[in-house]
Amino acid sequence: MTGMRQATWAVALAGVALASTSLFAAGKTPAPMVIERQGSFTAGGNVIGEGNRTLHCDRGFVEYQIPANARKVGLFLWHSSSTQVWQNRWDGGEGYQSIFLRRGFPVYLWDGPRVGRANWGCEEYTYKALVGRDQANLWAWRLGGQDGKWFDGVQFPTKDREAAWIQATSARYDEFDTPQNAHLQAEAAAKAIDRIGPVVAVTNSAGGWRALLAALKTDNIKAIVAYETPGYVFPEGEGPQGPEATFGPTHVPLDEFKRLTRIPIQIVFGDNVEKSEMWSGVHKQAEQFVASVNKHGGRAEILDLPKAGLKGNTHIAFADMNNVAVADLLSAFLKKNGLDRR
């Protein structure tokens, strides 16, 4: 790494020990909300054993809150980094969990098997502390480029940026990004959703691929809104070819794929996609996916936030500083598809 790049990262990561307490006091104090029920449960998983000794493992974890006078369809929030991205804006302001509880939706936060608050895994694994993951977050989330420089106008706090950055990147944990784990999570999520009832799967990153797989296994996913999923499902013989890899693609028989044509699907992208070779390629694959769904009678679309008038959004648009405006677009999608009824 050159001296210039080292200096740039030093600026980006400055203030590690100086995180401001004002980060969590942004804006006016919101009005109280009325929660009728809240709790948690686990779903999916397996039991392994030797003789009369057992281990319940690979179960996912759901935290839920049901507001008073709730709407009939809930939101199943599926992350690919940590549940914190749904709970807070980057500066500590309200995240999607609170925004949509206030709008009357039951909200379910999902940690898939082997992730976050999920229980024991059924297999052994070794954790490696990989230096450089912080910097990888910055460009993978399109807060900035691989040179370490922040994009102009990015919807990340300009005040207390260092403290917000520390909160954002320190919330990460292992995602177990393998095809095997994606299918494991999809299976568990389908069981959790069948226990809940009708939901819209609102996802981020690789959570979108997993939700598409889950929608092949349950009729209770009534729509999918995927914020920048890198992985997709295609009918056999369509879309990118090759073996299933870290983020797909997954190819299934056409009759199975047609389950995805029964529900509305929206793929959402933030700003500066063209500045990332990786995300530009993902956008092209999203276009192929949408074309396949619609070719077979479905209702899929891409929402590019810059074209909707929102500038500077990142890979995690629902945690950005303008997340209320991003949420308004989700509300419009839900209303258009009759998914906001009480």
Short mmCIF file of C-alpha atoms in Angstrom, two decimals:
data_model
loop_
_atom_site.label_atom_id
_atom_site.label_comp_id
_atom_site.label_asym_id
_atom_site.label_seq_id
_atom_site.Cartn_x
_atom_site.Cartn_y
_atom_site.Cartn_z
CA MET A 1 0.00 0.00 0.00
CA THR A 2 1.44 3.39 -0.96
CA GLY A 3 2.08 6.12 1.57
CA MET A 4 -0.74 8.18 0.04
CA ARG A 5 -3.24 5.32 0.44
CA GLN A 6 -2.05 4.74 4.01
CA ALA A 7 -2.64 8.41 4.78
CA THR A 8 -6.11 8.29 3.20
CA TRP A 9 -7.14 5.29 5.28
CA ALA A 10 -5.67 6.89 8.39
CA VAL A 11 -8.01 9.84 7.85
CA ALA A 12 -10.98 7.54 7.18
CA LEU A 13 -10.36 5.58 10.37
CA ALA A 14 -9.29 8.47 12.60
CA GLY A 15 -11.05 8.94 15.91
CA VAL A 16 -11.45 5.29 16.86
CA ALA A 17 -11.19 6.21 20.50
CA LEU A 18 -13.19 9.42 20.13
CA ALA A 19 -16.65 8.24 19.07
CA SER A 20 -19.02 11.09 19.84
CA THR A 21 -21.94 10.52 22.20
CA SER A 22 -23.89 13.07 20.14
CA LEU A 23 -24.07 10.45 17.38
CA PHE A 24 -27.13 8.97 19.04
CA ALA A 25 -28.87 12.27 19.69
CA ALA A 26 -29.42 13.29 16.08
CA GLY A 27 -32.64 15.16 15.37
CA LYS A 28 -35.70 15.67 17.53
CA THR A 29 -36.88 13.04 19.97
CA PRO A 30 -39.53 10.99 18.13
CA ALA A 31 -42.99 10.46 19.55
CA PRO A 32 -43.65 7.21 21.47
CA MET A 33 -44.99 4.26 19.49
CA VAL A 34 -47.49 1.69 20.73
CA ILE A 35 -46.28 -1.91 20.52
CA GLU A 36 -48.98 -4.50 21.08
CA ARG A 37 -46.69 -7.55 21.17
CA GLN A 38 -42.99 -8.27 20.92
CA GLY A 39 -40.77 -11.27 21.33
CA SER A 40 -38.58 -13.76 19.51
CA PHE A 41 -38.40 -17.37 18.37
CA THR A 42 -36.14 -19.74 16.48
CA ALA A 43 -36.90 -21.70 13.32
CA GLY A 44 -35.46 -24.33 11.03
CA GLY A 45 -32.38 -26.25 12.01
CA ASN A 46 -31.42 -29.80 12.69
CA VAL A 47 -30.61 -32.17 15.55
CA ILE A 48 -27.40 -34.15 15.55
CA GLY A 49 -26.46 -36.74 18.12
CA GLU A 50 -24.41 -39.61 19.40
CA GLY A 51 -26.40 -42.18 21.33
CA ASN A 52 -28.61 -40.28 23.76
CA ARG A 53 -26.54 -37.06 23.45
CA THR A 54 -27.93 -34.40 21.08
CA LEU A 55 -27.32 -30.90 19.76
CA HIS A 56 -30.06 -28.70 18.33
CA CYS A 57 -28.27 -26.57 15.76
CA ASP A 58 -28.53 -24.45 12.60
CA ARG A 59 -31.69 -22.67 13.74
CA GLY A 60 -32.37 -19.10 12.67
CA PHE A 61 -33.53 -16.34 15.02
CA VAL A 62 -36.49 -13.95 14.65
CA GLU A 63 -37.07 -10.85 16.75
CA TYR A 64 -40.50 -9.29 16.21
CA GLN A 65 -42.59 -6.29 17.17
CA ILE A 66 -46.28 -5.93 16.34
CA PRO A 67 -47.71 -2.40 16.55
CA ALA A 68 -51.25 -1.59 17.64
CA ASN A 69 -53.77 -1.69 14.77
CA ALA A 70 -51.22 -3.53 12.66
CA ARG A 71 -51.37 -4.00 8.92
CA LYS A 72 -52.09 -7.51 7.67
CA VAL A 73 -48.77 -8.12 5.94
CA GLY A 74 -45.54 -7.83 7.92
CA LEU A 75 -42.03 -6.89 6.84
CA PHE A 76 -39.37 -9.60 7.18
CA LEU A 77 -36.06 -7.68 7.32
CA TRP A 78 -33.21 -9.86 6.06
CA HIS A 79 -29.72 -8.39 6.38
CA SER A 80 -26.34 -9.45 5.08
CA SER A 81 -24.18 -7.65 7.61
CA SER A 82 -25.99 -7.30 10.96
CA THR A 83 -29.47 -6.52 12.25
CA GLN A 84 -28.13 -3.11 13.29
CA VAL A 85 -28.49 -1.82 9.72
CA TRP A 86 -32.28 -2.14 10.08
CA GLN A 87 -32.36 -0.57 13.54
CA ASN A 88 -30.47 2.67 13.00
CA ARG A 89 -29.54 5.23 10.41
CA TRP A 90 -25.77 5.71 10.11
CA ASP A 91 -25.90 8.65 12.53
CA GLY A 92 -28.06 6.84 15.09
CA GLY A 93 -31.38 8.15 13.79
CA GLU A 94 -34.34 5.82 13.28
CA GLY A 95 -33.90 2.88 10.95
CA TYR A 96 -36.43 0.84 8.99
CA GLN A 97 -37.48 -1.12 12.08
CA SER A 98 -38.89 2.00 13.77
CA ILE A 99 -39.96 3.79 10.59
CA PHE A 100 -42.22 0.96 9.51
CA LEU A 101 -43.50 0.17 12.98
CA ARG A 102 -44.68 3.78 13.02
CA ARG A 103 -46.35 3.14 9.67
CA GLY A 104 -48.27 0.23 11.14
CA PHE A 105 -46.35 -2.78 9.84
CA PRO A 106 -45.38 -5.78 11.95
CA VAL A 107 -41.59 -5.97 11.73
CA TYR A 108 -39.48 -9.13 11.94
CA LEU A 109 -35.67 -9.01 12.18
CA TRP A 110 -34.05 -12.19 10.90
CA ASP A 111 -30.67 -13.72 11.72
CA GLY A 112 -30.22 -16.81 9.58
CA PRO A 113 -28.50 -20.00 10.78
CA ARG A 114 -24.87 -19.48 11.89
CA VAL A 115 -25.30 -15.69 11.76
CA GLY A 116 -25.72 -13.13 14.55
CA ARG A 117 -28.07 -14.36 17.28
CA ALA A 118 -28.79 -17.71 15.66
CA ASN A 119 -27.89 -20.78 17.70
CA TRP A 120 -25.08 -23.32 17.45
CA GLY A 121 -23.92 -24.44 14.02
CA CYS A 122 -24.09 -28.11 13.11
CA GLU A 123 -20.56 -28.00 11.70
CA GLU A 124 -17.19 -26.85 13.01
CA TYR A 125 -15.62 -23.73 11.60
CA THR A 126 -12.50 -21.63 12.09
CA TYR A 127 -12.62 -17.86 12.36
CA LYS A 128 -9.78 -15.83 10.86
CA ALA A 129 -9.23 -12.18 11.74
CA LEU A 130 -8.62 -10.67 8.30
CA VAL A 131 -7.04 -7.21 8.39
CA GLY A 132 -8.45 -4.98 5.67
CA ARG A 133 -12.11 -5.89 6.04
CA ASP A 134 -12.87 -2.33 7.23
CA GLN A 135 -11.52 -0.88 3.99
CA ALA A 136 -13.34 -3.52 1.97
CA ASN A 137 -16.60 -2.38 3.58
CA LEU A 138 -16.01 1.19 2.43
CA TRP A 139 -15.79 0.35 -1.27
CA ALA A 140 -18.13 -2.68 -1.25
CA TRP A 141 -20.85 -0.51 0.33
CA ARG A 142 -19.94 2.30 -2.13
CA LEU A 143 -19.26 4.88 0.52
CA GLY A 144 -16.15 5.49 -1.52
CA GLY A 145 -13.76 3.92 -3.98
CA GLN A 146 -10.94 1.43 -3.63
CA ASP A 147 -8.55 4.37 -3.30
CA GLY A 148 -10.09 5.05 0.11
CA LYS A 149 -11.64 8.38 -0.89
CA TRP A 150 -15.29 9.02 0.02
CA PHE A 151 -17.65 9.77 -2.86
CA ASP A 152 -18.86 13.35 -3.11
CA GLY A 153 -22.40 13.80 -1.78
CA VAL A 154 -22.59 10.31 -0.29
CA GLN A 155 -25.54 9.92 2.11
CA PHE A 156 -23.33 9.25 5.11
CA PRO A 157 -22.97 11.66 8.05
CA THR A 158 -20.68 14.61 7.45
CA LYS A 159 -20.83 15.50 11.15
CA ASP A 160 -19.24 12.88 13.40
CA ARG A 161 -18.31 10.86 10.32
CA GLU A 162 -15.55 8.96 12.09
CA ALA A 163 -17.89 7.87 14.88
CA ALA A 164 -20.58 6.81 12.39
CA TRP A 165 -18.02 4.89 10.34
CA ILE A 166 -16.84 3.00 13.43
CA GLN A 167 -20.43 2.05 14.28
CA ALA A 168 -21.07 0.91 10.71
CA THR A 169 -18.06 -1.30 10.19
CA SER A 170 -17.80 -2.67 13.75
CA ALA A 171 -21.29 -4.18 13.52
CA ARG A 172 -20.11 -6.83 11.09
CA TYR A 173 -19.83 -10.58 11.71
CA ASP A 174 -19.26 -13.70 9.66
CA GLU A 175 -21.91 -14.32 7.00
CA PHE A 176 -20.83 -17.82 5.93
CA ASP A 177 -21.23 -16.89 2.28
CA THR A 178 -21.35 -20.26 0.59
CA PRO A 179 -24.08 -21.79 -1.58
CA GLN A 180 -24.60 -24.44 1.09
CA ASN A 181 -25.29 -21.81 3.74
CA ALA A 182 -27.51 -19.77 1.42
CA HIS A 183 -29.77 -22.79 0.95
CA LEU A 184 -29.60 -23.59 4.68
CA GLN A 185 -30.74 -20.05 5.52
CA ALA A 186 -33.47 -20.11 2.88
CA GLU A 187 -34.88 -23.36 4.27
CA ALA A 188 -34.91 -22.01 7.83
CA ALA A 189 -36.38 -18.66 6.78
CA ALA A 190 -39.21 -20.37 4.89
CA LYS A 191 -40.13 -22.22 8.09
CA ALA A 192 -39.97 -19.02 10.12
CA ILE A 193 -42.17 -17.21 7.59
CA ASP A 194 -44.70 -20.03 7.53
CA ARG A 195 -44.98 -19.61 11.30
CA ILE A 196 -45.44 -15.83 10.92
CA GLY A 197 -47.83 -15.74 7.98
CA PRO A 198 -47.83 -13.31 5.03
CA VAL A 199 -44.78 -11.04 4.80
CA VAL A 200 -42.81 -8.93 2.37
CA ALA A 201 -39.15 -9.96 2.41
CA VAL A 202 -37.14 -6.73 2.55
CA THR A 203 -33.52 -7.65 2.04
CA ASN A 204 -30.01 -6.32 1.70
CA SER A 205 -27.12 -7.66 -0.34
CA ALA A 206 -26.84 -11.48 -0.29
CA GLY A 207 -30.01 -11.63 1.80
CA GLY A 208 -31.85 -11.00 -1.47
CA TRP A 209 -30.52 -14.18 -3.09
CA ARG A 210 -31.47 -16.14 0.00
CA ALA A 211 -34.98 -14.66 0.00
CA LEU A 212 -35.47 -15.64 -3.65
CA LEU A 213 -34.51 -19.19 -2.67
CA ALA A 214 -36.89 -19.06 0.31
CA ALA A 215 -39.74 -17.91 -1.93
CA LEU A 216 -39.41 -21.23 -3.76
CA LYS A 217 -40.24 -22.98 -0.47
CA THR A 218 -43.14 -20.96 1.01
CA ASP A 219 -46.31 -19.27 -0.22
CA ASN A 220 -46.17 -16.71 2.59
CA ILE A 221 -43.63 -14.43 0.92
CA LYS A 222 -46.00 -12.01 -0.82
CA ALA A 223 -43.32 -9.76 -2.35
CA ILE A 224 -39.57 -9.20 -2.31
CA VAL A 225 -37.86 -5.82 -2.17
CA ALA A 226 -34.14 -6.46 -2.47
CA TYR A 227 -31.63 -3.69 -1.87
CA GLU A 228 -28.70 -4.56 -4.13
CA THR A 229 -28.68 -8.34 -4.09
CA PRO A 230 -25.65 -9.77 -5.91
CA GLY A 231 -27.28 -13.20 -6.41
CA TYR A 232 -30.26 -14.32 -8.48
CA VAL A 233 -32.34 -17.35 -9.43
CA PHE A 234 -32.90 -18.26 -13.09
CA PRO A 235 -34.73 -20.98 -14.99
CA GLU A 236 -32.46 -23.68 -16.33
CA GLY A 237 -30.90 -22.51 -19.58
CA GLU A 238 -31.41 -18.79 -18.89
CA GLY A 239 -29.22 -16.11 -17.37
CA PRO A 240 -25.51 -16.47 -16.57
CA GLN A 241 -24.29 -20.02 -16.94
CA GLY A 242 -21.83 -21.95 -14.80
CA PRO A 243 -21.76 -23.64 -11.40
CA GLU A 244 -23.42 -22.06 -8.38
CA ALA A 245 -20.86 -19.92 -6.58
CA THR A 246 -20.69 -17.61 -3.54
CA PHE A 247 -23.60 -15.48 -4.74
CA GLY A 248 -25.27 -17.80 -7.22
CA PRO A 249 -26.66 -17.77 -9.73
CA THR A 250 -28.99 -20.63 -8.87
CA HIS A 251 -30.68 -22.42 -11.76
CA VAL A 252 -33.93 -24.29 -11.13
CA PRO A 253 -36.50 -26.02 -13.34
CA LEU A 254 -38.88 -23.59 -15.05
CA ASP A 255 -41.93 -24.85 -13.13
CA GLU A 256 -40.11 -24.09 -9.87
CA PHE A 257 -38.89 -20.72 -11.11
CA LYS A 258 -42.45 -19.71 -11.96
CA ARG A 259 -43.17 -19.45 -8.24
CA LEU A 260 -41.24 -16.18 -8.43
CA THR A 261 -43.59 -14.89 -11.12
CA ARG A 262 -46.53 -14.96 -8.68
CA ILE A 263 -45.23 -12.12 -6.51
CA PRO A 264 -44.07 -8.55 -7.20
CA ILE A 265 -40.29 -8.18 -6.99
CA GLN A 266 -38.35 -4.92 -6.85
CA ILE A 267 -34.54 -4.73 -7.01
CA VAL A 268 -33.25 -1.41 -5.63
CA PHE A 269 -29.88 0.15 -6.42
CA GLY A 270 -28.23 3.21 -4.93
CA ASP A 271 -25.89 5.74 -6.50
CA ASN A 272 -22.38 5.45 -7.97
CA VAL A 273 -23.00 1.94 -9.33
CA GLU A 274 -21.13 2.86 -12.51
CA LYS A 275 -18.01 3.61 -10.43
CA SER A 276 -17.77 -0.01 -9.29
CA GLU A 277 -16.92 -2.78 -11.74
CA MET A 278 -18.44 -5.34 -9.37
CA TRP A 279 -21.74 -3.52 -8.85
CA SER A 280 -22.02 -2.60 -12.51
CA GLY A 281 -21.85 -6.32 -13.27
CA VAL A 282 -24.43 -7.07 -10.59
CA HIS A 283 -26.79 -4.47 -12.10
CA LYS A 284 -26.52 -6.18 -15.49
CA GLN A 285 -27.36 -9.52 -13.91
CA ALA A 286 -30.35 -7.90 -12.19
CA GLU A 287 -31.55 -6.76 -15.61
CA GLN A 288 -31.28 -10.36 -16.85
CA PHE A 289 -33.21 -11.61 -13.83
CA VAL A 290 -35.99 -9.07 -14.28
CA ALA A 291 -36.22 -9.98 -17.97
CA SER A 292 -36.52 -13.68 -17.12
CA VAL A 293 -39.23 -13.11 -14.50
CA ASN A 294 -41.28 -10.88 -16.77
CA LYS A 295 -40.79 -13.15 -19.79
CA HIS A 296 -42.58 -15.87 -17.84
CA GLY A 297 -45.45 -13.65 -16.73
CA GLY A 298 -44.06 -12.10 -13.56
CA ARG A 299 -43.87 -8.57 -12.15
CA ALA A 300 -40.25 -7.68 -11.51
CA GLU A 301 -38.63 -4.25 -11.77
CA ILE A 302 -35.44 -2.36 -11.02
CA LEU A 303 -35.62 0.86 -9.01
CA ASP A 304 -32.52 3.00 -9.48
CA LEU A 305 -32.66 5.57 -6.71
CA PRO A 306 -30.85 8.29 -8.70
CA LYS A 307 -33.53 8.02 -11.40
CA ALA A 308 -36.13 8.46 -8.65
CA GLY A 309 -34.42 11.70 -7.63
CA LEU A 310 -32.37 10.40 -4.67
CA LYS A 311 -28.66 11.10 -4.90
CA GLY A 312 -25.69 9.70 -3.00
CA ASN A 313 -27.24 6.49 -1.71
CA THR A 314 -25.02 3.58 -0.79
CA HIS A 315 -25.26 -0.20 -0.83
CA ILE A 316 -27.29 0.10 2.39
CA ALA A 317 -29.67 2.84 1.33
CA PHE A 318 -32.16 2.21 4.13
CA ALA A 319 -29.52 3.28 6.69
CA ASP A 320 -28.46 6.38 4.75
CA MET A 321 -29.16 9.92 5.90
CA ASN A 322 -32.15 10.18 3.54
CA ASN A 323 -33.63 6.86 4.61
CA VAL A 324 -37.09 8.34 5.18
CA ALA A 325 -37.23 9.26 1.48
CA VAL A 326 -36.03 5.74 0.61
CA ALA A 327 -38.70 4.32 2.92
CA ASP A 328 -41.36 6.42 1.16
CA LEU A 329 -40.52 4.61 -2.08
CA LEU A 330 -40.97 1.27 -0.33
CA SER A 331 -44.31 2.46 1.06
CA ALA A 332 -45.37 3.41 -2.46
CA PHE A 333 -44.44 -0.08 -3.72
CA LEU A 334 -46.42 -1.71 -0.92
CA LYS A 335 -49.46 0.47 -1.60
CA LYS A 336 -49.31 -0.14 -5.36
CA ASN A 337 -49.37 -3.89 -4.77
CA GLY A 338 -52.08 -3.89 -2.11
CA LEU A 339 -49.66 -4.95 0.65
CA ASP A 340 -50.40 -2.16 3.13
CA ARG A 341 -53.99 -3.05 4.10
CA ARG A 342 -55.13 -3.23 7.69
#
